[in-house]
Amino acid sequence: MALRQHEGKTIMYTAMGSEWRPLGHPRRKRPISSVVLDKGISEKILGDCKEFVGNPGWYTERGIPYRRGYLLHGPPGCGKSSYITALAGDLGFSICVLNLSERGLSDDRLNHLLSVAPQQSIILLEDIDAAFVSREDTPQQKSAYEGLNRVTFSGLLNCLDGVASTEARIVFMTTNYLERLDPALIRPGRVDLKEYIGWCSPHQVEQMFLRFYDGDKAPAQAARFTERVLAFEKNVSPAQIQGFFMFFKHSDPEEVIDNCKMIWEL
Ligand SMILES: Nc1ncnc2c1ncn2[C@@H]1O[C@H](COP(=O)(O)OP(=O)(O)OP(=O)(O)O)[C@@H](O)[C@H]1O
């Protein structure tokens, strides 16, 4: 009954004390095609996850813990969170969001939470760089973190290594700053697939346009829009383009093309 009620929806969980609670109402599944990534990236990650979820035997036969870690890195507003949400929907998984910087989240509590996470869920550790400083950072930077009741770096590594269960365990981490992460955190076994989710490529600009505008003229208009945007030689995120299209949502596509410099001004 509960399952049928949530069909077509993605449940987000947040940690409350030592348990997981649904965060708001289940969200309508976001189609994975609505997140426009550069060519091949979405297929690569989705394919990897499906392969993993569909082959428990491969892991047990080899005595390998049945878990897989992913890291999406890149600038803000390029679709990391949106993609993970859409991916969860596609897999029929829920998402357990953990904020490692949260005060009061000790190593023990983290360990417990990971072991009681709902079945068929993705564990999402967002902005993983904010929780820890790299071992190469200065003592001053490190001391800012001391004295807080928080997860320790080695505690997190232990928890990640210990996340083993008979069902598929998928952990996603995101960061805007790959270079700030300690190599120990992202070594194979903890992070098995790393993917850069970056500023829009020409392909993405064009696809974003086509998601908003249709009709016979749309392909030619999308090509012109892309050319104009690229002529500025500025980085642009899908979130910026989306915001721009929303601003012009009642306008004619030609007006949208003519005003594309506003992408960076809204
Ligand atoms: N690649 C994309 N395709 C379609 N929409 C996108 C894409 N990237 C971002 N958006 C839109 O921009 C907004 C912000 O995106 P999102 O939160 O997924 O970015 P993010 O990369 O996770 O950013 P941050 O690093 O700040 O967490 C969302 O409303 C989303 O719909």
XYZ file of N, CA and C and ligand atoms in Angstrom:
829
model
N 0.838 -1.196 0.000
C 0.000 0.000 0.000
C 0.881 1.258 0.000
N 1.775 1.325 1.010
C 2.661 2.486 1.097
C 3.489 2.598 -0.176
N 3.901 1.425 -0.675
C 4.735 1.431 -1.864
C 3.971 2.017 -3.038
N 2.708 1.562 -3.204
C 1.931 2.031 -4.338
C 1.707 3.542 -4.238
N 1.504 3.985 -3.007
C 1.277 5.410 -2.775
C 2.468 6.246 -3.251
N 3.666 5.649 -3.144
C 4.868 6.400 -3.486
C 5.392 6.097 -4.880
N 4.615 5.338 -5.638
C 5.049 5.022 -6.991
C 5.199 6.310 -7.796
N 6.251 6.388 -8.600
C 6.443 7.601 -9.390
C 7.020 8.744 -8.580
N 7.349 8.478 -7.310
C 7.880 9.542 -6.452
C 9.236 9.130 -5.895
N 10.004 10.135 -5.509
C 11.292 9.869 -4.867
C 11.224 10.376 -3.432
N 11.521 9.499 -2.484
C 11.487 9.909 -1.080
C 12.876 10.394 -0.676
N 12.927 11.567 -0.054
C 14.192 12.084 0.477
C 14.145 11.884 1.986
N 15.203 11.352 2.552
C 15.285 11.184 4.003
C 16.364 12.092 4.567
N 16.124 12.540 5.787
C 17.169 13.287 6.478
C 17.396 12.620 7.831
N 18.601 12.802 8.389
C 18.905 12.136 9.664
C 18.366 12.969 10.821
N 17.573 12.327 11.679
C 17.083 12.990 12.894
C 17.511 12.118 14.048
N 18.425 12.613 14.870
C 18.929 11.772 15.952
C 19.562 10.550 15.352
N 19.087 9.393 15.774
C 19.728 8.180 15.275
C 18.883 7.483 14.207
N 17.909 8.198 13.666
C 17.118 7.546 12.615
C 16.901 8.463 11.406
N 16.363 7.857 10.358
C 16.079 8.589 9.127
C 14.607 8.953 9.092
N 14.317 10.194 8.780
C 12.918 10.621 8.638
C 12.705 11.201 7.249
N 11.536 10.915 6.657
C 11.261 11.511 5.341
C 11.268 13.033 5.447
N 11.864 13.656 4.464
C 11.979 15.115 4.452
C 10.901 15.648 3.507
N 9.870 16.235 4.059
C 8.766 16.742 3.243
C 8.021 15.600 2.571
N 7.210 15.953 1.606
C 6.452 14.928 0.887
C 7.332 14.295 -0.186
N 7.054 13.038 -0.524
C 7.827 12.437 -1.619
C 7.706 13.311 -2.870
N 8.820 13.443 -3.588
C 8.812 14.309 -4.766
C 8.512 13.527 -6.026
N 7.840 14.198 -6.947
C 7.581 13.551 -8.220
C 8.928 13.260 -8.874
N 9.040 12.068 -9.465
C 10.331 11.709 -10.072
C 10.702 12.703 -11.150
N 11.945 13.127 -11.141
C 12.399 14.016 -12.194
C 12.965 13.153 -13.316
N 12.468 13.305 -14.553
C 13.014 12.463 -15.619
C 14.508 12.734 -15.790
N 15.251 11.680 -15.977
C 16.697 11.846 -16.064
C 17.067 12.680 -17.297
N 16.221 12.614 -18.325
C 16.508 13.379 -19.547
C 16.346 14.881 -19.327
N 15.716 15.267 -18.217
C 15.535 16.701 -17.972
C 16.800 17.331 -17.396
N 17.755 16.502 -17.015
C 19.040 17.041 -16.553
C 20.009 16.908 -17.723
N 20.389 18.055 -18.258
C 21.180 18.059 -19.485
C 22.671 18.106 -19.130
N 23.324 16.971 -19.258
C 24.769 16.928 -18.995
C 25.500 16.842 -20.326
N 26.807 16.948 -20.276
C 27.548 16.869 -21.534
C 27.421 15.447 -22.092
N 27.703 15.336 -23.376
C 27.465 14.076 -24.086
C 28.023 12.861 -23.351
N 27.195 11.867 -23.182
C 27.670 10.579 -22.662
C 27.766 10.469 -21.149
N 27.760 11.575 -20.417
C 28.012 11.504 -18.967
C 26.852 10.821 -18.234
N 25.648 11.259 -18.564
C 24.484 10.691 -17.881
C 24.401 9.179 -18.136
N 24.607 8.805 -19.384
C 24.522 7.384 -19.749
C 25.600 6.583 -19.008
N 26.770 7.194 -18.883
C 27.885 6.495 -18.229
C 27.552 6.206 -16.759
N 27.066 7.233 -16.049
C 26.792 7.044 -14.618
C 25.604 6.110 -14.432
N 24.553 6.352 -15.209
C 23.358 5.504 -15.077
C 23.691 4.046 -15.400
N 24.475 3.860 -16.458
C 24.867 2.504 -16.851
C 25.659 1.827 -15.740
N 26.570 2.567 -15.144
C 27.393 2.018 -14.073
C 26.514 1.605 -12.886
N 25.589 2.492 -12.511
C 24.715 2.181 -11.363
C 23.853 0.955 -11.652
N 23.326 0.889 -12.851
C 22.437 -0.239 -13.179
C 23.207 -1.555 -13.183
N 24.402 -1.474 -13.719
C 25.283 -2.643 -13.743
C 25.515 -3.140 -12.314
N 25.786 -2.181 -11.447
C 26.078 -2.487 -10.055
C 24.854 -3.104 -9.358
N 23.728 -2.420 -9.498
C 22.511 -2.878 -8.813
C 22.082 -4.256 -9.331
N 22.360 -4.491 -10.610
C 21.863 -5.728 -11.218
C 22.782 -6.933 -11.050
N 23.943 -6.742 -10.422
C 24.899 -7.858 -10.361
C 25.444 -8.167 -8.973
N 24.567 -8.384 -8.000
C 25.084 -8.660 -6.649
C 25.989 -9.886 -6.622
N 25.666 -10.875 -7.449
C 26.425 -12.128 -7.447
C 27.893 -11.916 -7.766
N 28.166 -10.991 -8.668
C 29.550 -10.726 -9.076
C 30.381 -10.343 -7.856
N 29.772 -9.571 -6.963
C 30.489 -9.101 -5.766
C 30.641 -10.225 -4.746
N 29.540 -10.924 -4.472
C 29.622 -11.966 -3.436
C 30.577 -13.081 -3.853
N 30.541 -13.437 -5.134
C 31.428 -14.515 -5.600
C 32.901 -14.167 -5.404
N 33.199 -12.884 -5.475
C 34.602 -12.454 -5.348
C 34.942 -11.932 -3.964
N 33.964 -11.962 -3.087
C 34.192 -11.491 -1.717
C 34.421 -9.995 -1.635
N 33.843 -9.273 -2.583
C 34.015 -7.810 -2.595
C 32.766 -7.199 -1.969
N 32.953 -6.229 -1.041
C 31.768 -5.603 -0.433
C 30.850 -5.029 -1.511
N 29.565 -5.250 -1.309
C 28.611 -4.857 -2.347
C 28.237 -3.384 -2.184
N 29.169 -2.520 -2.511
C 28.887 -1.094 -2.431
C 29.636 -0.386 -3.558
N 29.166 0.797 -3.878
C 29.832 1.561 -4.937
C 29.751 3.050 -4.607
N 30.873 3.716 -4.764
C 30.946 5.140 -4.426
C 31.133 5.995 -5.665
N 30.445 7.121 -5.681
C 30.514 8.045 -6.812
C 30.841 9.437 -6.296
N 31.605 10.173 -7.079
C 31.883 11.569 -6.729
C 31.554 12.438 -7.937
N 30.659 13.386 -7.740
C 30.386 14.367 -8.790
C 31.005 15.683 -8.344
N 31.870 16.227 -9.173
C 32.522 17.480 -8.794
C 32.389 18.503 -9.908
N 32.464 19.770 -9.513
C 32.354 20.832 -10.509
C 31.676 22.044 -9.925
N 31.605 23.109 -10.740
C 31.078 24.385 -10.247
C 29.600 24.305 -9.860
N 29.125 25.286 -9.066
C 27.729 25.266 -8.643
C 26.759 25.449 -9.808
N 25.571 24.893 -9.643
C 24.501 25.127 -10.612
C 24.640 24.360 -11.911
N 25.455 23.316 -11.913
C 25.656 22.574 -13.162
C 24.913 21.242 -13.165
N 24.242 20.922 -12.068
C 23.335 19.780 -12.101
C 23.709 18.579 -11.256
N 24.655 18.724 -10.343
C 25.065 17.557 -9.548
C 23.873 17.020 -8.735
N 23.269 17.902 -7.940
C 22.161 17.452 -7.088
C 20.966 17.014 -7.931
N 20.669 17.796 -8.968
C 19.510 17.452 -9.811
C 19.715 16.076 -10.437
N 20.944 15.822 -10.868
C 21.184 14.548 -11.532
C 21.016 13.377 -10.554
N 21.518 13.539 -9.352
C 21.430 12.443 -8.375
C 19.952 12.159 -8.038
N 19.172 13.227 -7.914
C 17.741 13.051 -7.640
C 17.062 12.302 -8.799
N 17.372 12.726 -10.019
C 16.760 12.075 -11.183
C 17.222 10.620 -11.299
N 18.485 10.400 -11.014
C 19.040 9.047 -11.082
C 18.345 8.129 -10.075
N 18.157 8.645 -8.856
C 17.479 7.850 -7.824
C 16.090 7.466 -8.325
N 15.403 8.419 -8.926
C 14.064 8.151 -9.453
C 14.104 7.051 -10.499
N 15.086 7.139 -11.376
C 15.200 6.152 -12.445
C 15.453 4.759 -11.884
N 16.277 4.699 -10.837
C 16.615 3.392 -10.244
C 15.502 2.890 -9.311
N 14.574 3.789 -8.969
C 13.543 3.434 -7.987
C 14.108 3.438 -6.567
N 15.124 4.247 -6.333
C 15.751 4.363 -5.019
C 15.276 5.648 -4.333
N 15.374 5.660 -3.005
C 15.172 6.917 -2.293
C 16.549 7.526 -2.018
N 16.562 8.716 -1.409
C 17.837 9.387 -1.149
C 17.940 9.745 0.332
N 19.043 9.382 0.963
C 19.286 9.751 2.359
C 20.367 10.818 2.364
N 19.987 12.030 2.698
C 20.933 13.138 2.646
C 21.588 13.338 4.008
N 22.916 13.373 4.007
C 23.647 13.559 5.265
C 24.525 14.790 5.178
N 24.412 15.638 6.168
C 25.292 16.795 6.233
C 26.399 16.498 7.242
N 27.584 16.239 6.721
C 28.683 15.828 7.611
C 29.185 16.963 8.494
N 28.863 18.201 8.125
C 29.328 19.332 8.933
C 28.419 19.566 10.136
N 27.332 18.831 10.183
C 26.363 19.055 11.256
C 26.996 18.801 12.622
N 26.798 19.747 13.524
C 27.314 19.559 14.878
C 26.545 18.435 15.545
N 27.252 17.671 16.319
C 26.567 16.593 17.038
C 26.544 15.288 16.255
N 27.022 15.324 15.020
C 27.082 14.068 14.264
C 28.437 13.421 14.562
N 28.409 12.452 15.450
C 29.676 11.801 15.841
C 29.958 10.613 14.926
N 31.136 10.053 15.066
C 31.482 8.867 14.260
C 30.500 7.726 14.518
N 30.149 7.556 15.806
C 29.235 6.451 16.150
C 27.874 6.643 15.520
N 27.407 7.886 15.581
C 26.077 8.139 15.029
C 26.084 7.942 13.512
N 27.157 8.385 12.891
C 27.265 8.215 11.440
C 27.238 6.719 11.093
N 28.008 5.979 11.838
C 28.080 4.541 11.597
C 26.702 3.899 11.725
N 26.013 4.290 12.801
C 24.685 3.746 13.040
C 23.736 4.123 11.900
N 23.761 5.413 11.519
C 22.849 5.875 10.459
C 23.075 5.113 9.162
N 24.348 4.901 8.835
C 24.621 4.193 7.580
C 24.127 2.752 7.652
N 24.207 2.186 8.849
C 23.787 0.782 8.932
C 22.256 0.636 8.964
N 21.537 1.709 9.304
C 20.070 1.581 9.332
C 19.395 2.341 8.181
N 20.174 2.751 7.196
C 19.583 3.488 6.068
C 18.531 2.624 5.388
N 17.423 3.227 4.965
C 16.363 2.443 4.317
C 16.904 1.645 3.130
N 16.262 0.521 2.887
C 16.689 -0.298 1.752
C 16.506 0.498 0.464
N 17.275 0.135 -0.523
C 17.190 0.781 -1.833
C 17.265 2.297 -1.726
N 18.314 2.751 -1.076
C 18.482 4.202 -1.015
C 19.917 4.572 -1.370
N 20.037 5.782 -1.908
C 21.360 6.351 -2.184
C 21.729 7.194 -0.973
N 22.930 7.015 -0.463
C 23.416 7.896 0.606
C 24.086 9.082 -0.074
N 23.623 10.265 0.221
C 24.177 11.450 -0.429
C 24.920 12.319 0.580
N 26.216 12.470 0.350
C 27.051 13.332 1.198
C 27.391 14.565 0.368
N 26.677 15.660 0.632
C 26.853 16.845 -0.200
C 27.975 17.723 0.323
N 28.602 18.444 -0.586
C 29.676 19.389 -0.239
C 30.678 18.765 0.719
N 31.186 17.645 0.323
C 32.053 16.847 1.187
C 33.317 17.621 1.583
N 33.729 18.578 0.759
C 34.921 19.376 1.073
C 34.720 20.232 2.320
N 33.457 20.599 2.602
C 33.199 21.511 3.718
C 33.397 20.808 5.056
N 33.316 19.492 5.057
C 33.369 18.765 6.316
C 34.800 18.548 6.812
N 35.733 18.460 5.888
C 37.107 18.148 6.295
C 38.103 18.996 5.546
N 39.231 19.231 6.192
C 40.315 19.878 5.462
C 41.309 18.794 5.057
N 41.970 19.032 3.963
C 42.939 18.053 3.503
C 44.080 17.946 4.518
N 44.709 16.805 4.551
C 45.809 16.609 5.513
C 46.971 17.545 5.233
N 46.960 18.119 4.021
C 48.054 19.029 3.689
C 47.755 20.466 4.096
N 46.599 20.714 4.673
C 46.261 22.073 5.049
C 47.070 22.532 6.265
N 47.074 23.837 6.458
C 47.907 24.405 7.522
C 47.324 24.075 8.900
N 48.185 24.106 9.942
C 47.674 23.839 11.294
C 46.574 24.827 11.679
N 46.706 26.088 11.225
C 45.675 27.080 11.561
C 44.320 26.650 11.005
N 44.342 26.206 9.750
C 43.075 25.786 9.145
C 42.500 24.610 9.911
N 43.403 23.692 10.296
C 42.933 22.500 10.989
C 42.364 22.837 12.359
N 43.024 23.781 13.050
C 42.588 24.055 14.412
C 41.183 24.639 14.435
N 40.776 25.260 13.343
C 39.424 25.813 13.292
C 38.388 24.711 13.436
N 38.779 23.500 13.121
C 37.829 22.389 13.153
C 37.868 21.614 14.472
N 38.891 21.906 15.258
C 39.039 21.110 16.468
C 38.051 21.532 17.545
N 37.740 20.630 18.440
C 36.878 20.972 19.564
C 35.404 20.903 19.222
N 35.071 20.708 17.966
C 33.656 20.584 17.622
C 33.290 19.109 17.681
N 32.090 18.857 18.145
C 31.648 17.472 18.180
C 31.205 17.093 16.778
N 32.093 16.494 16.054
C 31.765 16.222 14.662
C 32.446 14.941 14.206
N 32.074 14.562 13.028
C 32.648 13.344 12.472
C 34.130 13.578 12.209
N 34.951 12.607 12.553
C 36.369 12.745 12.229
C 36.612 12.157 10.844
N 37.706 12.573 10.266
C 38.008 12.086 8.922
C 38.191 10.568 8.927
N 38.942 10.088 9.922
C 39.167 8.635 9.935
C 37.862 7.905 10.245
N 36.996 8.570 11.041
C 35.684 7.967 11.330
C 34.876 7.800 10.054
N 34.930 8.822 9.192
C 34.178 8.732 7.939
C 34.741 7.605 7.068
N 36.073 7.542 6.989
C 36.675 6.490 6.154
C 36.257 5.108 6.660
N 36.287 4.953 7.973
C 35.872 3.659 8.546
C 34.431 3.340 8.205
N 33.591 4.372 8.320
C 32.166 4.153 8.032
C 31.978 3.764 6.574
N 32.678 4.483 5.679
C 32.522 4.168 4.253
C 32.988 2.748 3.972
N 34.103 2.379 4.596
C 34.637 1.029 4.362
C 33.725 -0.035 4.975
N 33.032 0.374 6.032
C 32.198 -0.608 6.735
C 30.819 -0.747 6.138
N 30.448 0.198 5.268
C 29.106 0.119 4.688
C 29.034 -1.104 3.817
N 28.661 -2.194 4.416
C 28.527 -3.402 3.606
C 27.211 -4.037 3.988
N 26.503 -4.442 3.020
C 25.253 -5.119 3.335
C 24.959 -6.071 2.201
N 23.905 -6.818 2.381
C 23.602 -7.787 1.339
C 22.924 -7.118 0.167
N 22.392 -5.905 0.405
C 21.786 -5.205 -0.724
C 22.713 -4.091 -1.195
N 22.410 -3.627 -2.411
C 23.278 -2.634 -3.022
C 23.372 -1.377 -2.178
N 24.595 -0.931 -1.914
C 24.765 0.329 -1.185
C 25.486 1.324 -2.085
N 24.779 2.381 -2.416
C 25.343 3.396 -3.298
C 25.584 4.670 -2.494
N 26.799 5.172 -2.556
C 27.113 6.431 -1.872
C 27.521 7.455 -2.931
N 26.847 8.590 -2.928
C 27.226 9.696 -3.802
C 27.801 10.821 -2.959
N 28.914 11.403 -3.406
C 29.460 12.593 -2.750
C 29.507 13.692 -3.799
N 29.314 14.927 -3.341
C 29.460 16.048 -4.276
C 30.405 17.081 -3.681
N 31.050 17.807 -4.561
C 31.910 18.917 -4.121
C 32.085 19.912 -5.256
N 32.285 21.161 -4.883
C 32.667 22.177 -5.863
C 34.186 22.245 -5.976
N 34.884 21.601 -5.038
C 36.349 21.757 -4.961
C 37.048 20.408 -4.836
N 37.239 19.759 -5.957
C 37.898 18.454 -5.946
C 39.276 18.529 -5.297
N 39.999 19.616 -5.574
C 41.380 19.739 -5.098
C 41.474 19.827 -3.581
N 40.364 20.130 -2.919
C 40.407 20.229 -1.451
C 40.217 18.876 -0.769
N 39.911 17.855 -1.538
C 39.622 16.566 -0.907
C 40.897 15.781 -0.640
N 40.890 15.113 0.474
C 42.019 14.253 0.811
C 41.996 13.035 -0.132
N 43.149 12.719 -0.732
C 43.176 11.580 -1.675
C 42.655 10.285 -1.054
N 42.816 10.144 0.268
C 42.358 8.897 0.906
C 40.839 8.730 0.780
N 40.145 9.860 0.721
C 38.676 9.798 0.664
C 38.186 9.317 -0.694
N 38.968 9.644 -1.727
C 38.447 9.380 -3.067
C 39.219 8.269 -3.781
N 39.876 7.460 -2.998
C 40.587 6.361 -3.655
C 39.592 5.267 -4.057
N 39.971 4.450 -5.068
C 39.055 3.400 -5.511
C 38.618 2.530 -4.334
N 37.386 2.130 -4.352
C 36.835 1.379 -3.222
C 35.967 2.298 -2.373
N 36.424 3.559 -2.271
C 35.568 4.551 -1.594
C 34.837 5.363 -2.649
N 35.595 5.812 -3.647
C 34.962 6.436 -4.813
C 35.391 5.619 -6.028
N 34.430 4.978 -6.645
C 34.755 4.117 -7.794
C 34.604 4.843 -9.122
N 33.768 5.867 -9.126
C 33.583 6.637 -10.363
C 33.537 8.115 -10.017
N 34.460 8.866 -10.645
C 34.516 10.321 -10.435
C 34.082 10.965 -11.730
N 33.246 11.972 -11.647
C 32.811 12.612 -12.875
C 32.758 14.123 -12.691
N 33.310 14.815 -13.651
C 33.264 16.280 -13.618
C 31.965 16.734 -14.267
N 31.197 17.507 -13.523
C 29.937 18.059 -14.053
C 30.184 19.558 -14.183
N 30.500 19.982 -15.403
C 31.044 21.332 -15.553
C 30.121 22.333 -16.216
N 30.720 23.487 -16.532
C 30.007 24.544 -17.246
C 29.431 23.978 -18.536
N 28.456 24.695 -19.092
C 27.790 24.189 -20.303
C 28.737 24.074 -21.488
N 28.667 22.963 -22.154
C 29.325 22.809 -23.453
C 28.330 23.347 -24.499
N 28.788 23.553 -25.740
C 27.857 23.995 -26.783
C 26.656 23.048 -26.888
N 26.917 21.771 -26.787
C 25.839 20.775 -26.866
C 24.785 21.029 -25.783
N 25.243 21.327 -24.581
C 24.290 21.545 -23.481
C 23.477 22.825 -23.674
N 24.150 23.888 -24.158
C 23.420 25.149 -24.377
C 22.290 24.884 -25.363
N 22.620 24.171 -26.427
C 21.633 23.871 -27.457
C 20.481 23.022 -26.897
N 20.846 22.004 -26.134
C 19.820 21.112 -25.562
C 18.927 21.843 -24.571
N 19.536 22.731 -23.777
C 18.736 23.505 -22.822
C 17.694 24.331 -23.578
N 18.122 24.936 -24.688
C 17.195 25.740 -25.490
C 16.047 24.865 -25.988
N 16.391 23.701 -26.492
C 15.368 22.812 -27.071
C 14.426 22.249 -26.008
N 14.868 22.234 -24.755
C 13.976 21.777 -23.681
C 12.898 22.812 -23.397
N 13.211 24.059 -23.693
C 12.257 25.134 -23.392
C 11.425 25.551 -24.595
N 11.970 25.424 -25.792
C 11.270 25.905 -26.978
C 11.159 24.786 -28.000
N 9.957 24.690 -28.579
C 9.820 23.666 -29.629
C 9.249 24.309 -30.893
N 8.842 23.497 -31.806
C 8.342 24.019 -33.084
C 9.367 23.820 -34.186
N 8.906 24.104 -35.418
C 9.751 23.868 -36.595
C 11.054 24.647 -36.567
N 10.956 25.872 -36.041
C 12.139 26.740 -36.106
C 13.124 26.470 -34.969
N 12.689 25.691 -34.000
C 13.494 25.544 -32.777
C 14.936 25.068 -33.037
N 15.167 24.046 -33.878
C 16.559 23.601 -34.061
C 17.470 24.707 -34.589
N 16.976 25.475 -35.578
C 17.806 26.554 -36.125
C 17.999 27.648 -35.077
N 16.940 27.932 -34.322
C 17.056 28.963 -33.279
C 18.024 28.522 -32.181
N 17.956 27.248 -31.851
C 18.863 26.725 -30.811
C 20.311 26.876 -31.260
N 20.574 26.637 -32.538
C 21.943 26.752 -33.061
C 22.396 28.211 -32.986
N 21.497 29.140 -33.337
C 21.869 30.558 -33.280
C 22.080 31.017 -31.842
N 21.201 30.566 -30.966
C 21.317 30.922 -29.549
C 22.684 30.457 -29.010
N 23.033 29.231 -29.354
C 24.300 28.651 -28.875
C 25.488 29.468 -29.367
N 25.417 29.819 -30.645
C 26.512 30.590 -31.234
C 26.672 31.935 -30.513
N 25.534 32.588 -30.244
C 25.572 33.894 -29.559
C 26.136 33.762 -28.147
N 25.688 32.735 -27.449
C 26.142 32.545 -26.058
C 27.653 32.293 -26.045
N 28.103 31.435 -26.957
C 29.537 31.095 -26.990
C 30.398 32.301 -27.339
N 29.832 33.220 -28.131
C 30.607 34.390 -28.562
C 31.050 35.238 -27.361
N 30.352 35.132 -26.240
C 30.748 35.899 -25.064
C 31.996 35.329 -24.378
N 32.313 34.100 -24.720
C 33.484 33.418 -24.149
C 33.484 33.484 -22.620
N 32.310 33.258 -22.040
C 32.192 33.257 -20.575
C 31.634 31.916 -20.140
N 32.028 31.492 -18.949
C 31.443 30.269 -18.409
C 29.965 30.487 -18.146
N 29.193 29.467 -18.419
C 27.761 29.573 -18.120
C 27.268 28.228 -17.572
N 26.480 28.310 -16.513
C 25.964 27.059 -15.941
C 24.544 26.814 -16.450
N 24.104 25.558 -16.438
C 22.716 25.274 -16.807
C 21.736 26.034 -15.913
N 22.103 26.225 -14.634
C 21.196 26.966 -13.731
C 21.038 28.404 -14.221
N 22.122 29.008 -14.719
C 22.025 30.383 -15.232
C 21.125 30.425 -16.470
N 21.303 29.436 -17.341
C 20.473 29.419 -18.554
C 19.013 29.188 -18.187
N 18.787 28.286 -17.246
C 17.413 28.019 -16.822
C 16.773 29.303 -16.256
N 17.528 30.012 -15.415
C 17.019 31.253 -14.825
C 16.673 32.282 -15.903
N 17.525 32.343 -16.905
C 17.320 33.284 -18.018
C 16.043 32.925 -18.800
N 15.882 31.649 -19.099
C 14.678 31.227 -19.833
C 13.415 31.482 -19.013
N 13.521 31.274 -17.711
C 12.343 31.497 -16.865
C 11.962 32.976 -16.892
N 12.988 33.823 -16.892
C 12.742 35.265 -16.916
C 11.990 35.652 -18.194
N 12.335 34.972 -19.283
C 11.716 35.290 -20.580
C 10.621 34.299 -20.944
N 10.004 33.713 -19.930
C 9.149 32.566 -20.280
C 7.960 32.923 -21.176
N 7.527 34.195 -21.176
C 6.398 34.543 -22.049
C 6.859 35.248 -23.324
N 8.159 35.206 -23.568
C 8.665 35.954 -24.725
C 8.830 35.054 -25.944
N 8.958 35.728 -27.066
C 9.212 35.039 -28.318
C 10.671 34.543 -28.318
N 10.932 33.353 -28.872
C 12.315 32.842 -28.880
C 13.312 33.827 -29.502
N 12.859 34.595 -30.489
C 13.784 35.553 -31.124
C 14.243 36.608 -30.118
N 13.312 37.013 -29.262
C 13.646 37.998 -28.235
C 14.638 37.390 -27.225
N 14.423 36.121 -26.945
C 15.313 35.401 -26.032
C 16.737 35.394 -26.603
N 16.835 35.102 -27.897
C 18.153 35.044 -28.543
C 18.814 36.430 -28.504
N 18.027 37.446 -28.821
C 18.588 38.808 -28.859
C 19.081 39.283 -27.497
N 18.486 38.754 -26.447
C 18.847 39.236 -25.107
C 19.807 38.328 -24.347
N 20.490 37.481 -25.060
C 21.222 36.442 -24.326
C 22.338 36.984 -23.427
N 22.762 38.211 -23.642
C 23.794 38.724 -22.717
C 23.260 38.853 -21.285
N 21.940 38.870 -21.166
C 21.339 38.972 -19.820
C 21.526 37.709 -18.970
N 21.962 36.642 -19.615
C 22.210 35.397 -18.858
C 23.093 35.676 -17.647
N 24.064 36.549 -17.838
C 25.039 36.801 -16.763
C 24.639 37.985 -15.882
N 23.476 38.552 -16.182
C 23.083 39.762 -15.438
C 21.925 39.534 -14.489
N 21.258 38.372 -14.611
C 20.049 38.180 -13.785
C 20.408 37.763 -12.367
N 22.577 20.089 -16.219
C 21.373 20.621 -15.929
N 20.281 20.361 -16.683
C 19.094 20.907 -16.366
N 18.897 21.728 -15.315
C 19.938 22.022 -14.549
C 21.226 21.463 -14.806
N 22.083 21.932 -13.893
C 21.394 22.716 -13.061
N 20.107 22.785 -13.452
C 19.048 23.536 -12.750
O 19.686 24.500 -11.902
C 19.252 24.389 -10.549
C 20.437 24.084 -9.619
O 21.028 22.847 -9.984
P 21.730 21.831 -8.967
O 21.326 22.164 -7.553
O 21.462 20.463 -9.447
O 23.246 22.200 -9.178
P 24.526 21.660 -8.380
O 25.573 21.371 -9.412
O 24.140 20.555 -7.477
O 24.944 22.933 -7.558
P 25.745 23.024 -6.153
O 27.156 22.664 -6.437
O 25.582 24.487 -5.792
O 25.051 22.108 -5.187
C 18.164 23.323 -10.538
O 16.914 24.017 -10.552
C 18.310 22.571 -11.837
O 17.060 22.222 -12.376
